[in-house]
Coordinates of C-alpha atoms in Angstrom, one line a residue:
M1 CA 0.0 0.0 0.0
S2 CA 1.3 3.5 -0.9
D3 CA 2.3 5.6 2.1
F4 CA -0.2 8.3 1.3
M5 CA -3.2 6.0 1.6
S6 CA -3.0 6.2 5.4
L7 CA -3.9 9.9 5.1
P8 CA -7.5 11.1 5.1
D9 CA -9.5 10.9 1.9
L10 CA -10.3 14.6 1.4
A11 CA -13.0 13.7 -1.2
V12 CA -15.0 11.1 0.6
R13 CA -18.7 11.9 1.2
T14 CA -18.5 11.3 5.0
L15 CA -16.0 14.3 5.2
G16 CA -18.2 16.5 3.0
G17 CA -17.0 15.6 -0.5
S18 CA -19.3 16.0 -3.4
V19 CA -19.3 15.4 -7.2
T20 CA -20.6 18.7 -8.4
A21 CA -20.5 18.3 -12.2
A22 CA -19.8 15.8 -15.0
S23 CA -19.7 15.7 -18.7
D24 CA -22.0 12.7 -18.8
E25 CA -23.5 10.1 -16.4
S26 CA -25.7 8.1 -18.8
F27 CA -25.1 4.7 -17.2
A28 CA -24.2 5.3 -13.6
A29 CA -24.3 8.4 -11.4
K30 CA -21.3 10.6 -10.8
E31 CA -22.1 10.8 -7.1
N32 CA -20.9 7.2 -6.6
L33 CA -17.3 8.3 -7.1
V34 CA -17.0 9.5 -3.5
N35 CA -19.1 6.8 -1.7
P36 CA -17.3 5.8 1.5
W37 CA -17.7 2.0 1.2
P38 CA -15.7 -0.3 -1.1
P39 CA -17.3 -0.6 -4.6
A40 CA -19.9 -3.4 -4.7
F41 CA -21.2 -5.4 -7.6
R42 CA -24.2 -7.7 -8.1
P43 CA -24.1 -9.5 -11.5
E44 CA -27.1 -9.5 -13.7
T45 CA -28.8 -6.5 -12.0
F46 CA -30.0 -4.8 -15.1
G47 CA -32.0 -1.6 -15.0
P48 CA -33.4 0.5 -17.8
K49 CA -29.9 1.7 -18.7
G50 CA -28.1 -1.6 -18.5
Q51 CA -26.0 -3.4 -15.8
E52 CA -26.0 -1.4 -12.6
Y53 CA -22.6 -0.3 -11.3
D54 CA -21.5 1.2 -8.0
G55 CA -19.5 3.8 -9.8
W56 CA -19.6 6.5 -12.5
E57 CA -20.1 5.4 -16.1
T58 CA -20.5 7.5 -19.2
R59 CA -22.0 6.6 -22.6
R60 CA -19.9 5.3 -25.5
R61 CA -18.5 8.5 -27.0
R62 CA -18.9 8.8 -30.7
E63 CA -17.3 12.2 -31.1
P64 CA -13.9 13.8 -30.3
G65 CA -13.1 14.7 -26.7
H66 CA -13.2 13.0 -23.4
D67 CA -15.4 12.8 -20.3
W68 CA -14.7 14.4 -16.9
A69 CA -16.1 14.8 -13.4
V70 CA -15.5 17.6 -10.9
V71 CA -15.2 16.8 -7.2
R72 CA -15.4 19.4 -4.5
L73 CA -13.2 18.2 -1.6
G74 CA -15.0 17.9 1.7
L75 CA -11.8 19.3 3.4
P76 CA -9.3 21.6 1.7
G77 CA -5.8 20.4 1.9
V78 CA -2.4 19.4 0.3
I79 CA -3.0 16.4 -1.9
R80 CA -0.4 13.6 -1.4
G81 CA -1.8 11.0 -3.7
V82 CA -4.9 9.9 -5.7
V83 CA -6.4 6.5 -6.2
I84 CA -8.4 5.9 -9.3
D85 CA -10.3 2.6 -8.8
T86 CA -11.9 0.7 -11.7
A87 CA -13.3 -2.0 -9.5
W88 CA -15.8 -4.3 -11.4
F89 CA -15.3 -2.3 -14.7
T90 CA -13.7 -4.8 -17.0
G91 CA -15.0 -4.3 -20.6
N92 CA -16.0 -0.7 -20.0
Y93 CA -13.2 1.0 -18.2
P94 CA -11.3 4.0 -19.7
P95 CA -7.8 3.2 -21.0
H96 CA -6.4 6.4 -19.7
A97 CA -7.1 9.0 -17.0
S98 CA -5.6 12.2 -15.6
V99 CA -6.4 14.4 -12.6
E100 CA -6.3 18.2 -12.2
A101 CA -6.8 20.3 -9.1
C102 CA -7.5 24.0 -8.2
A103 CA -8.3 26.2 -5.2
V104 CA -11.3 28.5 -5.2
D105 CA -12.9 30.7 -2.6
G106 CA -16.5 30.3 -1.7
P107 CA -19.1 27.8 -2.8
A108 CA -18.1 27.4 -6.5
D109 CA -19.2 24.0 -7.7
D110 CA -18.0 24.1 -11.3
P111 CA -14.8 26.2 -11.2
A112 CA -14.3 26.2 -15.0
D113 CA -12.0 29.2 -14.9
A114 CA -10.2 28.5 -11.7
G115 CA -6.8 27.8 -13.2
W116 CA -6.4 24.0 -13.1
T117 CA -3.1 22.4 -12.2
E118 CA -2.3 18.9 -13.5
I119 CA -1.4 16.7 -10.5
V120 CA -1.7 13.3 -12.2
P121 CA -0.6 13.2 -15.8
K122 CA -2.5 11.2 -18.4
S123 CA -1.8 7.6 -17.3
P124 CA -2.8 4.1 -18.5
L125 CA -5.5 2.2 -16.5
K126 CA -6.4 -1.4 -16.2
G127 CA -9.8 -2.9 -15.5
D128 CA -10.9 -3.9 -12.0
T129 CA -7.8 -2.3 -10.4
A130 CA -7.1 0.4 -7.9
H131 CA -4.4 2.7 -9.3
A132 CA -2.3 4.7 -6.8
F133 CA -0.7 7.9 -8.1
P134 CA 1.5 10.0 -5.7
V135 CA 1.2 13.7 -6.0
A136 CA 4.1 16.2 -5.4
A137 CA 2.3 19.6 -5.6
E138 CA 2.9 21.5 -2.3
R139 CA -0.3 23.6 -2.7
L140 CA -3.7 23.9 -1.1
F141 CA -6.5 22.6 -3.3
T142 CA -10.3 22.6 -2.9
H143 CA -11.5 20.8 -6.1
V144 CA -10.2 18.1 -8.4
R145 CA -11.2 17.2 -11.9
L146 CA -11.0 13.6 -13.0
N147 CA -10.5 13.2 -16.8
I148 CA -11.1 9.9 -18.5
F149 CA -10.0 9.2 -22.1
P150 CA -12.2 8.8 -23.9
D151 CA -15.2 7.4 -21.9
G152 CA -16.1 4.5 -19.6
G153 CA -16.5 3.7 -15.9
I154 CA -14.7 4.6 -12.7
A155 CA -15.8 3.1 -9.4
R156 CA -14.1 5.5 -7.0
I157 CA -11.7 8.4 -6.7
R158 CA -9.8 8.7 -3.4
V159 CA -7.9 12.0 -2.8
H160 CA -5.6 11.4 0.1
G161 CA -3.8 14.3 1.8
D162 CA -3.1 16.6 4.7
V163 CA -6.1 18.7 5.9
V164 CA -5.3 22.5 5.9
P165 CA -8.1 24.2 7.8
D166 CA -9.1 27.8 7.1
P167 CA -7.9 29.8 10.1
A168 CA -10.9 32.1 9.8
F169 CA -13.0 29.4 11.5
L170 CA -10.5 28.6 14.2
T171 CA -9.1 32.0 15.4
G172 CA -10.6 33.5 18.5
L173 CA -13.2 30.7 18.8
T174 CA -13.8 27.7 21.0
V175 CA -13.1 24.8 18.6
D176 CA -12.7 21.0 18.6
L177 CA -9.0 20.6 18.7
A178 CA -9.3 16.9 18.0
A179 CA -11.5 17.3 14.8
L180 CA -10.1 15.9 11.6
E181 CA -11.7 18.8 9.7
N182 CA -9.6 21.2 11.8
G183 CA -6.4 19.3 11.0
A184 CA -6.1 16.8 13.9
R185 CA -4.8 13.3 13.2
V186 CA -4.1 10.1 15.1
V187 CA -0.4 9.6 14.8
E188 CA 0.1 6.5 16.9
C189 CA -2.1 3.6 17.9
S190 CA -1.8 0.3 19.8
D191 CA -4.4 -1.5 17.7
M192 CA -6.8 -0.9 14.9
F193 CA -8.0 -4.4 14.1
Y194 CA -11.6 -3.5 13.2
S195 CA -11.4 0.1 12.2
S196 CA -9.2 3.1 12.0
P197 CA -8.7 5.4 15.1
D198 CA -9.0 8.4 12.8
N199 CA -12.7 7.6 12.7
M200 CA -13.0 9.0 16.2
L201 CA -12.2 12.4 14.8
F202 CA -14.7 12.4 12.0
P203 CA -17.5 15.0 11.9
G204 CA -21.1 14.2 13.0
L205 CA -22.3 11.2 15.0
A206 CA -21.2 7.7 14.2
R207 CA -24.1 5.8 12.7
N208 CA -22.8 2.3 13.5
Q209 CA -19.8 0.6 15.1
A210 CA -17.8 0.7 11.9
E211 CA -17.8 4.5 11.9
G212 CA -15.8 4.6 15.2
W213 CA -12.5 3.1 16.4
E214 CA -12.6 -0.5 17.6
T215 CA -9.7 -2.8 18.7
A216 CA -9.4 -6.6 18.9
R217 CA -10.2 -8.3 22.2
R218 CA -7.1 -7.9 24.3
R219 CA -5.8 -11.2 25.8
E220 CA -2.7 -10.0 27.6
P221 CA -2.1 -7.5 30.4
G222 CA -2.3 -3.8 29.6
N223 CA -4.6 -1.6 27.6
E224 CA -5.1 -0.1 24.1
W225 CA -4.4 3.6 23.3
A226 CA -4.1 6.2 20.6
V227 CA -2.2 9.4 20.4
V228 CA -4.0 12.4 18.8
R229 CA -2.0 15.3 17.3
L230 CA -4.2 18.2 17.9
A231 CA -5.2 20.7 15.1
A232 CA -2.7 23.0 16.7
P233 CA -1.4 23.7 20.3
G234 CA -4.1 24.9 22.6
T235 CA -5.8 24.5 25.9
I236 CA -8.7 22.1 26.4
R237 CA -11.8 23.0 28.4
L238 CA -14.2 20.1 27.6
A239 CA -13.7 16.5 26.6
E240 CA -16.4 14.4 25.1
I241 CA -16.0 10.7 25.0
D242 CA -18.7 8.9 23.0
T243 CA -19.3 5.2 23.0
T244 CA -22.5 5.4 20.9
N245 CA -23.3 2.1 19.2
L246 CA -20.7 0.2 21.3
K247 CA -23.2 -1.7 23.5
F248 CA -21.1 -4.8 24.3
N249 CA -17.6 -3.7 23.3
A250 CA -17.2 -0.3 25.0
P251 CA -14.1 0.1 27.2
A252 CA -14.7 -0.1 31.0
E253 CA -12.6 3.0 31.6
V254 CA -11.0 5.8 29.7
S255 CA -8.2 8.3 30.6
L256 CA -6.5 11.2 28.9
T257 CA -2.9 12.2 29.2
T258 CA -0.1 14.0 27.4
P259 CA 2.3 11.6 25.6
D260 CA 4.9 12.3 28.4
G261 CA 2.4 11.1 31.1
M262 CA 0.8 14.3 32.5
A263 CA -2.8 13.5 33.5
L264 CA -5.6 15.5 31.8
L265 CA -8.5 13.2 32.7
P266 CA -7.9 10.5 35.3
R267 CA -9.0 6.9 34.6
T268 CA -12.7 7.2 34.6
R269 CA -15.5 4.7 34.2
V270 CA -17.7 5.0 31.0
R271 CA -21.0 3.5 30.0
P272 CA -21.8 1.6 26.8
D273 CA -23.7 3.4 24.0
A274 CA -23.5 6.8 25.7
R275 CA -21.9 10.3 25.4
H276 CA -19.8 11.4 28.3
R277 CA -18.7 15.0 28.9
F278 CA -15.9 16.2 31.3
R279 CA -14.8 19.7 32.0
L280 CA -11.1 20.1 32.0
E281 CA -8.5 22.9 32.7
T282 CA -5.4 21.9 30.9
P283 CA -2.1 23.7 30.2
E284 CA -1.0 24.2 26.6
V285 CA -0.9 20.8 24.8
S286 CA -0.2 19.7 21.3
H287 CA -0.9 16.0 21.6
V288 CA -3.3 13.9 23.7
R289 CA -3.1 10.2 24.4
V290 CA -6.4 8.5 25.0
D291 CA -6.2 5.2 26.8
I292 CA -9.1 2.7 26.8
H293 CA -9.1 0.1 29.5
P294 CA -8.6 -2.7 28.6
D295 CA -9.9 -2.7 25.0
G296 CA -13.0 -2.0 22.9
G297 CA -13.8 1.1 21.0
L298 CA -14.9 4.8 20.9
A299 CA -17.3 6.3 18.5
R300 CA -16.0 9.9 18.8
L301 CA -13.5 11.9 20.7
R302 CA -14.1 15.7 21.0
L303 CA -11.6 18.0 22.8
W304 CA -13.1 21.5 22.9
G305 CA -10.8 24.4 23.6
S306 CA -8.9 27.3 22.1
L307 CA -5.7 27.8 20.2
T308 CA -2.7 29.6 21.5
S309 CA -1.8 32.9 19.9
A310 CA 1.3 31.4 18.4
A311 CA -0.7 28.6 16.9
E312 CA -3.2 31.0 15.4
R313 CA -0.4 32.9 13.7
S314 CA 1.2 29.7 12.5
L315 CA -2.1 28.4 10.9
A316 CA -2.7 31.8 9.2
E317 CA 0.9 31.8 7.8
R318 CA 0.6 28.2 6.5
W319 CA -2.8 28.9 4.9
A320 CA -1.5 32.0 3.1
A321 CA 1.7 30.2 1.9
L322 CA -0.1 27.2 0.5
R323 CA -2.6 29.4 -1.4
R324 CA 0.2 31.1 -3.4
P325 CA 0.9 29.6 -6.8
D326 CA 4.2 27.9 -7.3

């Protein structure tokens, strides 16, 4: 697996991604490109337009040109790699594809004149294959455009990268310092057997167990843990530990510390399938370790607080630097 695939998918629907425009979607809807689940297929499921695919599929092109789809990223960021997945498309996949990206202000959904930058050159594709392409552009992007040559079907596009939050929505406010959309990440974890610990940092409420973090059953002494790099250094005033949907596999107790061992929330009993809120008064911290005792899972972790003045300046400088053209 390519290294960049461990980074968040900035385009996935569960993080706010949307396919806003396409040249054609005669056989299968463009919106399928950013579905969060792996592409599915049921043979001989024919609708009025032919075999049904969990992906985007255009008609057979009979004139010059090529097809394309525009994706508005759910989270702006620096793109480190793109996956173009032709799963289940065998006799109808495009032989080549490329990807462009741009950055626009505001809600533009079809940024035709935004100044597109090619981030994946026109490259050959195979059928029923996930193609991973690293990206080297050190720029902030808000949209990508997938070009297929000349037509055909793509199951998914995954746009992995580093979230770069807009400082206008963090400065001078009480914010969730552990939110993925604000730039937080899980950087270390003892176990992720069932699901990724980054799931704890997703927006909204978890709809099922798979949308949180869950470990294997621990059979040896000790406990499971994860280290969260906060959006930026700050002070925490409220912790929310959510075990929603975890009815028989919630941890018995949870604690919060800094990686060097300073206690932020002592070992505290938690209930299954419930949200727990704890007021805190922490010093400036940049990372938080969450320990679950002995194992189990968490649906969400929220750490509400405020950034330091230095962190606010640093975020503003990074945002401005990444918006400048190369």
